[in-house]
Amino acid sequence: MEYRNKLVLAPMVRVGTLPFRLLAAEYGADITYGEEIIDHKLVKCDRRFNEKLGSVDFVERGTGSVVFRTCDAEKNRVVFQIGTSNAVRALKAAEIVCKDVAAVDINMGCPKSFSVSGGMGAALLTKPDLIHDDTVELARRIEKTGVTALAVHGRKVEDRPRDPAKWSEIADVVASLSIPVIANGDVFEYEDFQRIKVATGTSSVMVARGALWNASIFCPKGKLPWEDVKREYVRKSILWDNDIKSTKHTLREMITHHSSLELAEGKAVIKSESLIDLARLYGAENYEVVQN
């Protein structure tokens, strides 16, 4: 995959499932990351073709739950992100999924306790046999492993989302590497793509919250009304039989940012128990809800 001059949807837990990835791509995202999947989970999965949906599903043995779903429409742009603390297990997981995705990514940045406590995500940044304390030196070391690109979020582990992203520190990494660097942090409008490019010297930009709140951030002509984007997300969730918990989580995040969960719509989403309930709420009854 070519990583230069790209607009990228960031990996987001419970958000970056197939419907949201397709939504972002429809609005202009060049590369779309799936949510982080733990290697332990993936190695317990079987690959199955879903004839009803036309999707490729990785289904957990024993539970029958779909751990990862993808389709041909996104094969050349979807990135599968692995959460791991073990190189051998990560390789095994990558081998299971690699023929159905454009690239595989290792999460070394998640500061959440569930990830760090398992030795994954940002915990990898604390292992002396893997890294140096200095960010630029770390980036150089990662480059030497043969990776194709490096995404850098301009915050430290202890920083919170409200803390300004450190674009100048991303610029230091960009200047030190020859591989493409994808800059991430505080991109909320289409104009911010150019601003962070100028500030960091990178040619590619990744966006998380800005896309979650309105996936049409990738549109050069400007964002669409969030209500329209929201309804299109619901439609795609129904068409692709998305997990109801994931769908509700994404909708709650959208509504919380633009409105309030205390209003009628928010309360209705919270009470919804199925995609059929959401279809009725958003007037999407004409779209077939797949019954497994």
PDB file of C-alpha atoms in Angstrom:
ATOM      1  CA  MET A   1       0.000   0.000   0.000  1.00  0.00           C
ATOM      2  CA  GLU A   2       1.156   3.519  -0.774  1.00  0.00           C
ATOM      3  CA  TYR A   3       1.085   5.669   2.366  1.00  0.00           C
ATOM      4  CA  ARG A   4       2.095   9.030   0.934  1.00  0.00           C
ATOM      5  CA  ASN A   5      -0.469  11.791   0.358  1.00  0.00           C
ATOM      6  CA  LYS A   6      -3.310   9.930   2.054  1.00  0.00           C
ATOM      7  CA  LEU A   7      -6.222  10.839   4.305  1.00  0.00           C
ATOM      8  CA  VAL A   8      -6.616   8.106   6.893  1.00  0.00           C
ATOM      9  CA  LEU A   9      -9.397   6.954   9.201  1.00  0.00           C
ATOM     10  CA  ALA A  10      -7.821   6.143  12.571  1.00  0.00           C
ATOM     11  CA  PRO A  11      -8.441   2.887  14.445  1.00  0.00           C
ATOM     12  CA  MET A  12     -11.212   3.352  17.011  1.00  0.00           C
ATOM     13  CA  VAL A  13     -12.457   0.644  19.354  1.00  0.00           C
ATOM     14  CA  ARG A  14     -16.146  -0.228  18.840  1.00  0.00           C
ATOM     15  CA  VAL A  15     -16.326   2.325  16.024  1.00  0.00           C
ATOM     16  CA  GLY A  16     -14.069   1.129  13.207  1.00  0.00           C
ATOM     17  CA  THR A  17     -16.239  -1.762  12.035  1.00  0.00           C
ATOM     18  CA  LEU A  18     -17.105  -2.358   8.373  1.00  0.00           C
ATOM     19  CA  PRO A  19     -20.061   0.078   8.074  1.00  0.00           C
ATOM     20  CA  PHE A  20     -18.113   3.008   9.489  1.00  0.00           C
ATOM     21  CA  ARG A  21     -15.043   2.208   7.385  1.00  0.00           C
ATOM     22  CA  LEU A  22     -17.162   2.115   4.229  1.00  0.00           C
ATOM     23  CA  LEU A  23     -18.845   5.358   5.285  1.00  0.00           C
ATOM     24  CA  ALA A  24     -15.503   7.135   5.700  1.00  0.00           C
ATOM     25  CA  ALA A  25     -14.274   5.800   2.367  1.00  0.00           C
ATOM     26  CA  GLU A  26     -17.436   6.986   0.648  1.00  0.00           C
ATOM     27  CA  TYR A  27     -16.717  10.498   1.909  1.00  0.00           C
ATOM     28  CA  GLY A  28     -13.093  10.473   0.782  1.00  0.00           C
ATOM     29  CA  ALA A  29     -10.866   8.505   3.190  1.00  0.00           C
ATOM     30  CA  ASP A  30      -8.033   6.831   1.262  1.00  0.00           C
ATOM     31  CA  ILE A  31      -7.080   4.361   4.001  1.00  0.00           C
ATOM     32  CA  THR A  32      -9.406   3.021   6.687  1.00  0.00           C
ATOM     33  CA  TYR A  33      -8.202   1.312   9.858  1.00  0.00           C
ATOM     34  CA  GLY A  34     -10.294  -1.267  11.615  1.00  0.00           C
ATOM     35  CA  GLU A  35     -10.649  -1.273  15.364  1.00  0.00           C
ATOM     36  CA  GLU A  36      -7.844  -2.940  17.308  1.00  0.00           C
ATOM     37  CA  ILE A  37      -8.271  -6.715  17.494  1.00  0.00           C
ATOM     38  CA  ILE A  38      -6.291  -8.633  20.126  1.00  0.00           C
ATOM     39  CA  ASP A  39      -4.101 -11.385  18.659  1.00  0.00           C
ATOM     40  CA  HIS A  40      -5.386 -13.900  21.229  1.00  0.00           C
ATOM     41  CA  LYS A  41      -8.854 -13.367  19.784  1.00  0.00           C
ATOM     42  CA  LEU A  42      -7.946 -13.660  16.130  1.00  0.00           C
ATOM     43  CA  VAL A  43      -5.954 -16.870  16.427  1.00  0.00           C
ATOM     44  CA  LYS A  44      -9.151 -18.516  17.704  1.00  0.00           C
ATOM     45  CA  CYS A  45     -11.044 -17.548  14.546  1.00  0.00           C
ATOM     46  CA  ASP A  46     -11.979 -19.314  11.327  1.00  0.00           C
ATOM     47  CA  ARG A  47     -12.282 -17.453   8.035  1.00  0.00           C
ATOM     48  CA  ARG A  48     -15.734 -17.771   6.490  1.00  0.00           C
ATOM     49  CA  PHE A  49     -17.412 -16.282   3.447  1.00  0.00           C
ATOM     50  CA  ASN A  50     -20.809 -14.870   4.369  1.00  0.00           C
ATOM     51  CA  GLU A  51     -23.046 -15.545   1.366  1.00  0.00           C
ATOM     52  CA  LYS A  52     -25.941 -13.455   2.705  1.00  0.00           C
ATOM     53  CA  LEU A  53     -23.799 -10.330   3.018  1.00  0.00           C
ATOM     54  CA  GLY A  54     -21.035 -10.998   0.517  1.00  0.00           C
ATOM     55  CA  SER A  55     -18.519 -10.398   3.290  1.00  0.00           C
ATOM     56  CA  VAL A  56     -15.510 -12.236   4.656  1.00  0.00           C
ATOM     57  CA  ASP A  57     -16.006 -12.962   8.352  1.00  0.00           C
ATOM     58  CA  PHE A  58     -13.480 -14.087  10.932  1.00  0.00           C
ATOM     59  CA  VAL A  59     -15.607 -16.041  13.368  1.00  0.00           C
ATOM     60  CA  GLU A  60     -14.517 -17.115  16.837  1.00  0.00           C
ATOM     61  CA  ARG A  61     -14.647 -20.854  17.357  1.00  0.00           C
ATOM     62  CA  GLY A  62     -16.986 -21.861  20.163  1.00  0.00           C
ATOM     63  CA  THR A  63     -18.896 -18.584  20.467  1.00  0.00           C
ATOM     64  CA  GLY A  64     -19.717 -17.994  16.805  1.00  0.00           C
ATOM     65  CA  SER A  65     -19.156 -14.256  17.250  1.00  0.00           C
ATOM     66  CA  VAL A  66     -17.803 -12.238  14.336  1.00  0.00           C
ATOM     67  CA  VAL A  67     -14.484 -10.762  15.430  1.00  0.00           C
ATOM     68  CA  PHE A  68     -13.709  -9.010  12.140  1.00  0.00           C
ATOM     69  CA  ARG A  69     -15.779  -8.465   9.006  1.00  0.00           C
ATOM     70  CA  THR A  70     -14.556  -7.097   5.708  1.00  0.00           C
ATOM     71  CA  CYS A  71     -15.507  -7.124   2.020  1.00  0.00           C
ATOM     72  CA  ASP A  72     -13.972  -6.801  -1.445  1.00  0.00           C
ATOM     73  CA  ALA A  73     -14.968  -3.133  -1.699  1.00  0.00           C
ATOM     74  CA  GLU A  74     -12.396  -2.176   0.936  1.00  0.00           C
ATOM     75  CA  LYS A  75      -9.720  -4.799   0.289  1.00  0.00           C
ATOM     76  CA  ASN A  76      -7.236  -2.314  -1.155  1.00  0.00           C
ATOM     77  CA  ARG A  77      -7.521   0.251   1.633  1.00  0.00           C
ATOM     78  CA  VAL A  78      -8.439  -1.464   4.924  1.00  0.00           C
ATOM     79  CA  VAL A  79      -5.724  -1.814   7.563  1.00  0.00           C
ATOM     80  CA  PHE A  80      -6.077  -4.518  10.208  1.00  0.00           C
ATOM     81  CA  GLN A  81      -4.701  -3.377  13.568  1.00  0.00           C
ATOM     82  CA  ILE A  82      -3.381  -5.993  15.977  1.00  0.00           C
ATOM     83  CA  GLY A  83      -3.098  -5.577  19.722  1.00  0.00           C
ATOM     84  CA  THR A  84      -0.213  -7.746  20.849  1.00  0.00           C
ATOM     85  CA  SER A  85       2.549  -8.277  23.368  1.00  0.00           C
ATOM     86  CA  ASN A  86       4.116 -11.246  21.618  1.00  0.00           C
ATOM     87  CA  ALA A  87       5.837 -11.217  18.216  1.00  0.00           C
ATOM     88  CA  VAL A  88       5.200 -14.885  17.407  1.00  0.00           C
ATOM     89  CA  ARG A  89       1.509 -14.653  18.216  1.00  0.00           C
ATOM     90  CA  ALA A  90       1.197 -11.383  16.298  1.00  0.00           C
ATOM     91  CA  LEU A  91       2.708 -13.031  13.215  1.00  0.00           C
ATOM     92  CA  LYS A  92       0.280 -15.922  13.482  1.00  0.00           C
ATOM     93  CA  ALA A  93      -2.636 -13.502  13.707  1.00  0.00           C
ATOM     94  CA  ALA A  94      -1.367 -11.482  10.748  1.00  0.00           C
ATOM     95  CA  GLU A  95      -1.066 -14.605   8.624  1.00  0.00           C
ATOM     96  CA  ILE A  96      -4.727 -15.415   9.248  1.00  0.00           C
ATOM     97  CA  VAL A  97      -6.032 -12.099   7.955  1.00  0.00           C
ATOM     98  CA  CYS A  98      -3.342 -10.774   5.603  1.00  0.00           C
ATOM     99  CA  LYS A  99      -4.870 -12.010   2.331  1.00  0.00           C
ATOM    100  CA  ASP A 100      -8.096 -10.100   2.979  1.00  0.00           C
ATOM    101  CA  VAL A 101      -6.678  -6.701   3.955  1.00  0.00           C
ATOM    102  CA  ALA A 102      -4.346  -4.132   2.434  1.00  0.00           C
ATOM    103  CA  ALA A 103      -1.985  -3.945   5.418  1.00  0.00           C
ATOM    104  CA  VAL A 104      -1.443  -5.009   9.006  1.00  0.00           C
ATOM    105  CA  ASP A 105      -0.642  -2.525  11.779  1.00  0.00           C
ATOM    106  CA  ILE A 106       0.750  -3.073  15.291  1.00  0.00           C
ATOM    107  CA  ASN A 107      -0.822  -0.895  17.983  1.00  0.00           C
ATOM    108  CA  MET A 108       1.905   0.749  20.064  1.00  0.00           C
ATOM    109  CA  GLY A 109      -0.022   3.801  21.162  1.00  0.00           C
ATOM    110  CA  CYS A 110      -3.228   2.910  23.008  1.00  0.00           C
ATOM    111  CA  PRO A 111      -3.048   4.250  26.599  1.00  0.00           C
ATOM    112  CA  LYS A 112      -6.221   2.499  27.798  1.00  0.00           C
ATOM    113  CA  SER A 113      -5.820   0.274  30.839  1.00  0.00           C
ATOM    114  CA  PHE A 114      -7.237  -2.839  29.144  1.00  0.00           C
ATOM    115  CA  SER A 115      -4.476  -2.601  26.542  1.00  0.00           C
ATOM    116  CA  VAL A 116      -1.577  -1.493  28.729  1.00  0.00           C
ATOM    117  CA  SER A 117      -2.335  -4.023  31.482  1.00  0.00           C
ATOM    118  CA  GLY A 118      -1.921  -6.809  28.943  1.00  0.00           C
ATOM    119  CA  GLY A 119       1.466  -5.524  27.827  1.00  0.00           C
ATOM    120  CA  MET A 120       0.004  -4.160  24.584  1.00  0.00           C
ATOM    121  CA  GLY A 121      -0.477  -0.721  23.061  1.00  0.00           C
ATOM    122  CA  ALA A 122       1.497   1.990  24.841  1.00  0.00           C
ATOM    123  CA  ALA A 123       2.994  -0.640  27.159  1.00  0.00           C
ATOM    124  CA  LEU A 124       5.282  -1.597  24.270  1.00  0.00           C
ATOM    125  CA  LEU A 125       6.866   1.846  24.611  1.00  0.00           C
ATOM    126  CA  THR A 126       8.202   0.982  28.066  1.00  0.00           C
ATOM    127  CA  LYS A 127      10.144  -2.151  27.172  1.00  0.00           C
ATOM    128  CA  PRO A 128      13.853  -1.325  27.089  1.00  0.00           C
ATOM    129  CA  ASP A 129      14.677  -4.149  24.695  1.00  0.00           C
ATOM    130  CA  LEU A 130      12.269  -2.693  22.164  1.00  0.00           C
ATOM    131  CA  ILE A 131      12.721   1.070  22.418  1.00  0.00           C
ATOM    132  CA  HIS A 132      14.742   4.049  23.537  1.00  0.00           C
ATOM    133  CA  ASP A 133      13.249   6.792  25.720  1.00  0.00           C
ATOM    134  CA  ASP A 134      13.664   9.394  23.010  1.00  0.00           C
ATOM    135  CA  THR A 135      10.770   9.458  20.523  1.00  0.00           C
ATOM    136  CA  VAL A 136      12.925  10.199  17.484  1.00  0.00           C
ATOM    137  CA  GLU A 137      15.350   7.415  18.335  1.00  0.00           C
ATOM    138  CA  LEU A 138      12.405   5.080  18.781  1.00  0.00           C
ATOM    139  CA  ALA A 139      11.032   6.051  15.380  1.00  0.00           C
ATOM    140  CA  ARG A 140      14.397   5.390  13.769  1.00  0.00           C
ATOM    141  CA  ARG A 141      14.564   2.010  15.404  1.00  0.00           C
ATOM    142  CA  ILE A 142      11.083   1.115  14.238  1.00  0.00           C
ATOM    143  CA  GLU A 143      11.984   2.186  10.709  1.00  0.00           C
ATOM    144  CA  LYS A 144      14.940  -0.222  10.730  1.00  0.00           C
ATOM    145  CA  THR A 145      12.585  -3.158  11.370  1.00  0.00           C
ATOM    146  CA  GLY A 146      11.297  -2.731   7.815  1.00  0.00           C
ATOM    147  CA  VAL A 147       7.875  -1.184   8.404  1.00  0.00           C
ATOM    148  CA  THR A 148       6.269   0.547   5.440  1.00  0.00           C
ATOM    149  CA  ALA A 149       4.956   3.567   7.343  1.00  0.00           C
ATOM    150  CA  LEU A 150       4.634   4.951  10.854  1.00  0.00           C
ATOM    151  CA  ALA A 151       1.587   6.704  12.308  1.00  0.00           C
ATOM    152  CA  VAL A 152       2.424   9.148  15.109  1.00  0.00           C
ATOM    153  CA  HIS A 153      -0.178  10.526  17.512  1.00  0.00           C
ATOM    154  CA  GLY A 154       1.067  13.825  18.913  1.00  0.00           C
ATOM    155  CA  ARG A 155       0.336  13.018  22.541  1.00  0.00           C
ATOM    156  CA  LYS A 156       2.122  11.171  25.326  1.00  0.00           C
ATOM    157  CA  VAL A 157       0.592   8.293  27.263  1.00  0.00           C
ATOM    158  CA  GLU A 158      -0.356  10.513  30.193  1.00  0.00           C
ATOM    159  CA  ASP A 159      -1.943  13.190  27.988  1.00  0.00           C
ATOM    160  CA  ARG A 160      -5.693  13.386  27.686  1.00  0.00           C
ATOM    161  CA  PRO A 161      -7.697  14.151  24.518  1.00  0.00           C
ATOM    162  CA  ARG A 162      -8.305  17.715  25.764  1.00  0.00           C
ATOM    163  CA  ASP A 163      -4.544  18.365  25.821  1.00  0.00           C
ATOM    164  CA  PRO A 164      -3.311  19.949  22.567  1.00  0.00           C
ATOM    165  CA  ALA A 165      -1.568  17.551  20.215  1.00  0.00           C
ATOM    166  CA  LYS A 166       2.159  18.264  19.895  1.00  0.00           C
ATOM    167  CA  TRP A 167       2.514  18.798  16.169  1.00  0.00           C
ATOM    168  CA  SER A 168       6.080  20.090  16.547  1.00  0.00           C
ATOM    169  CA  GLU A 169       7.164  16.754  18.005  1.00  0.00           C
ATOM    170  CA  ILE A 170       5.585  14.913  15.094  1.00  0.00           C
ATOM    171  CA  ALA A 171       7.656  17.195  12.833  1.00  0.00           C
ATOM    172  CA  ASP A 172      10.833  15.983  14.560  1.00  0.00           C
ATOM    173  CA  VAL A 173       9.920  12.397  13.725  1.00  0.00           C
ATOM    174  CA  VAL A 174       9.059  13.259  10.126  1.00  0.00           C
ATOM    175  CA  ALA A 175      12.423  14.963   9.659  1.00  0.00           C
ATOM    176  CA  SER A 176      14.317  11.944  10.946  1.00  0.00           C
ATOM    177  CA  LEU A 177      12.732   9.227   8.795  1.00  0.00           C
ATOM    178  CA  SER A 178      12.662   8.278   5.127  1.00  0.00           C
ATOM    179  CA  ILE A 179       9.444   6.226   5.333  1.00  0.00           C
ATOM    180  CA  PRO A 180       6.045   7.955   5.252  1.00  0.00           C
ATOM    181  CA  VAL A 181       4.858   9.316   8.596  1.00  0.00           C
ATOM    182  CA  ILE A 182       1.117   9.650   9.186  1.00  0.00           C
ATOM    183  CA  ALA A 183       0.367  12.565  11.517  1.00  0.00           C
ATOM    184  CA  ASN A 184      -2.492  12.234  13.993  1.00  0.00           C
ATOM    185  CA  GLY A 185      -4.000  14.630  16.522  1.00  0.00           C
ATOM    186  CA  ASP A 186      -6.468  17.544  16.643  1.00  0.00           C
ATOM    187  CA  VAL A 187      -7.914  17.244  13.143  1.00  0.00           C
ATOM    188  CA  PHE A 188     -11.540  18.339  13.303  1.00  0.00           C
ATOM    189  CA  GLU A 189     -12.161  20.160  10.011  1.00  0.00           C
ATOM    190  CA  TYR A 190     -11.076  19.471   6.423  1.00  0.00           C
ATOM    191  CA  GLU A 191      -8.834  22.530   6.592  1.00  0.00           C
ATOM    192  CA  ASP A 192      -6.931  20.920   9.470  1.00  0.00           C
ATOM    193  CA  PHE A 193      -5.534  18.319   7.084  1.00  0.00           C
ATOM    194  CA  GLN A 194      -3.502  21.001   5.349  1.00  0.00           C
ATOM    195  CA  ARG A 195      -2.630  22.769   8.594  1.00  0.00           C
ATOM    196  CA  ILE A 196      -1.071  19.685  10.166  1.00  0.00           C
ATOM    197  CA  LYS A 197       0.728  18.847   6.928  1.00  0.00           C
ATOM    198  CA  VAL A 198       2.363  22.273   6.900  1.00  0.00           C
ATOM    199  CA  ALA A 199       3.181  22.139  10.610  1.00  0.00           C
ATOM    200  CA  THR A 200       4.715  18.660  10.578  1.00  0.00           C
ATOM    201  CA  GLY A 201       6.067  18.210   7.061  1.00  0.00           C
ATOM    202  CA  THR A 202       4.139  14.991   6.589  1.00  0.00           C
ATOM    203  CA  SER A 203       2.042  14.240   3.528  1.00  0.00           C
ATOM    204  CA  SER A 204      -0.502  11.929   5.171  1.00  0.00           C
ATOM    205  CA  VAL A 205      -2.905  12.612   8.009  1.00  0.00           C
ATOM    206  CA  MET A 206      -4.974  10.380  10.277  1.00  0.00           C
ATOM    207  CA  VAL A 207      -8.161  11.489  12.018  1.00  0.00           C
ATOM    208  CA  ALA A 208     -10.143   9.855  14.836  1.00  0.00           C
ATOM    209  CA  ARG A 209     -12.614  11.980  16.799  1.00  0.00           C
ATOM    210  CA  GLY A 210     -13.141  14.392  13.933  1.00  0.00           C
ATOM    211  CA  ALA A 211     -14.313  11.475  11.789  1.00  0.00           C
ATOM    212  CA  LEU A 212     -16.322   9.873  14.564  1.00  0.00           C
ATOM    213  CA  TRP A 213     -18.326  13.043  15.056  1.00  0.00           C
ATOM    214  CA  ASN A 214     -18.829  13.512  11.314  1.00  0.00           C
ATOM    215  CA  ALA A 215     -17.315  11.041   8.842  1.00  0.00           C
ATOM    216  CA  SER A 216     -17.784  13.508   5.997  1.00  0.00           C
ATOM    217  CA  ILE A 217     -14.748  15.421   7.332  1.00  0.00           C
ATOM    218  CA  PHE A 218     -12.917  13.747   4.449  1.00  0.00           C
ATOM    219  CA  CYS A 219     -15.008  15.648   1.865  1.00  0.00           C
ATOM    220  CA  PRO A 220     -13.021  18.443   0.141  1.00  0.00           C
ATOM    221  CA  LYS A 221     -16.238  20.415  -0.375  1.00  0.00           C
ATOM    222  CA  GLY A 222     -16.973  20.462   3.348  1.00  0.00           C
ATOM    223  CA  LYS A 223     -18.923  18.443   5.856  1.00  0.00           C
ATOM    224  CA  LEU A 224     -22.442  17.251   5.310  1.00  0.00           C
ATOM    225  CA  PRO A 225     -25.045  17.752   8.057  1.00  0.00           C
ATOM    226  CA  TRP A 226     -24.280  15.271  10.805  1.00  0.00           C
ATOM    227  CA  GLU A 227     -27.874  14.053  10.813  1.00  0.00           C
ATOM    228  CA  ASP A 228     -27.457  12.879   7.215  1.00  0.00           C
ATOM    229  CA  VAL A 229     -24.151  11.192   8.009  1.00  0.00           C
ATOM    230  CA  LYS A 230     -25.694   9.512  11.043  1.00  0.00           C
ATOM    231  CA  ARG A 231     -28.583   8.085   9.032  1.00  0.00           C
ATOM    232  CA  GLU A 232     -26.237   6.779   6.364  1.00  0.00           C
ATOM    233  CA  TYR A 233     -24.221   5.063   9.089  1.00  0.00           C
ATOM    234  CA  VAL A 234     -27.388   3.411  10.395  1.00  0.00           C
ATOM    235  CA  ARG A 235     -28.296   2.296   6.867  1.00  0.00           C
ATOM    236  CA  LYS A 236     -24.870   0.731   6.334  1.00  0.00           C
ATOM    237  CA  SER A 237     -24.981  -0.905   9.760  1.00  0.00           C
ATOM    238  CA  ILE A 238     -28.238  -2.577   8.803  1.00  0.00           C
ATOM    239  CA  LEU A 239     -27.015  -3.637   5.371  1.00  0.00           C
ATOM    240  CA  TRP A 240     -23.871  -5.195   6.837  1.00  0.00           C
ATOM    241  CA  ASP A 241     -25.516  -6.646   9.946  1.00  0.00           C
ATOM    242  CA  ASN A 242     -23.257  -4.716  12.258  1.00  0.00           C
ATOM    243  CA  ASP A 243     -23.043  -5.652  15.930  1.00  0.00           C
ATOM    244  CA  ILE A 244     -25.788  -3.794  17.792  1.00  0.00           C
ATOM    245  CA  LYS A 245     -23.496  -2.833  20.689  1.00  0.00           C
ATOM    246  CA  SER A 246     -20.949  -1.346  18.297  1.00  0.00           C
ATOM    247  CA  THR A 247     -23.650   0.504  16.366  1.00  0.00           C
ATOM    248  CA  LYS A 248     -25.206   1.947  19.514  1.00  0.00           C
ATOM    249  CA  HIS A 249     -21.808   3.004  20.875  1.00  0.00           C
ATOM    250  CA  THR A 250     -20.993   4.899  17.692  1.00  0.00           C
ATOM    251  CA  LEU A 251     -24.389   6.578  17.610  1.00  0.00           C
ATOM    252  CA  ARG A 252     -24.097   7.563  21.283  1.00  0.00           C
ATOM    253  CA  GLU A 253     -20.729   9.205  20.582  1.00  0.00           C
ATOM    254  CA  MET A 254     -22.191  11.162  17.670  1.00  0.00           C
ATOM    255  CA  ILE A 255     -25.249  12.251  19.628  1.00  0.00           C
ATOM    256  CA  THR A 256     -23.239  13.203  22.724  1.00  0.00           C
ATOM    257  CA  HIS A 257     -21.050  15.531  20.666  1.00  0.00           C
ATOM    258  CA  HIS A 258     -23.807  17.190  18.633  1.00  0.00           C
ATOM    259  CA  SER A 259     -26.836  16.961  20.906  1.00  0.00           C
ATOM    260  CA  SER A 260     -27.602  15.135  24.159  1.00  0.00           C
ATOM    261  CA  LEU A 261     -28.348  11.584  25.210  1.00  0.00           C
ATOM    262  CA  GLU A 262     -30.972  13.039  27.526  1.00  0.00           C
ATOM    263  CA  LEU A 263     -33.171  14.073  24.627  1.00  0.00           C
ATOM    264  CA  ALA A 264     -35.686  11.743  22.966  1.00  0.00           C
ATOM    265  CA  GLU A 265     -33.342  10.446  20.270  1.00  0.00           C
ATOM    266  CA  GLY A 266     -30.558   9.632  22.697  1.00  0.00           C
ATOM    267  CA  LYS A 267     -32.904   7.816  25.060  1.00  0.00           C
ATOM    268  CA  ALA A 268     -34.354   5.830  22.151  1.00  0.00           C
ATOM    269  CA  VAL A 269     -30.901   4.743  20.997  1.00  0.00           C
ATOM    270  CA  ILE A 270     -29.992   3.630  24.511  1.00  0.00           C
ATOM    271  CA  LYS A 271     -33.205   1.585  24.755  1.00  0.00           C
ATOM    272  CA  SER A 272     -32.752  -0.042  21.335  1.00  0.00           C
ATOM    273  CA  GLU A 273     -32.051  -3.747  21.588  1.00  0.00           C
ATOM    274  CA  SER A 274     -31.613  -4.627  17.917  1.00  0.00           C
ATOM    275  CA  LEU A 275     -30.895  -3.238  14.470  1.00  0.00           C
ATOM    276  CA  ILE A 276     -34.635  -3.526  13.817  1.00  0.00           C
ATOM    277  CA  ASP A 277     -35.242  -1.040  16.641  1.00  0.00           C
ATOM    278  CA  LEU A 278     -32.715   1.369  15.135  1.00  0.00           C
ATOM    279  CA  ALA A 279     -34.229   0.901  11.673  1.00  0.00           C
ATOM    280  CA  ARG A 280     -37.609   1.965  13.049  1.00  0.00           C
ATOM    281  CA  LEU A 281     -36.088   4.893  14.928  1.00  0.00           C
ATOM    282  CA  TYR A 282     -34.310   6.277  11.867  1.00  0.00           C
ATOM    283  CA  GLY A 283     -36.898   5.397   9.232  1.00  0.00           C
ATOM    284  CA  ALA A 284     -34.781   2.700   7.615  1.00  0.00           C
ATOM    285  CA  GLU A 285     -37.354  -0.097   7.711  1.00  0.00           C
ATOM    286  CA  ASN A 286     -37.001  -0.602   3.958  1.00  0.00           C
ATOM    287  CA  TYR A 287     -33.506  -1.978   4.457  1.00  0.00           C
ATOM    288  CA  GLU A 288     -33.393  -5.661   5.210  1.00  0.00           C
ATOM    289  CA  VAL A 289     -32.054  -6.635   8.598  1.00  0.00           C
ATOM    290  CA  VAL A 290     -30.197  -9.917   8.231  1.00  0.00           C
ATOM    291  CA  GLN A 291     -31.276 -12.487  10.759  1.00  0.00           C
ATOM    292  CA  ASN A 292     -28.514 -14.941  11.651  1.00  0.00           C
TER     293      ASN A 292
END
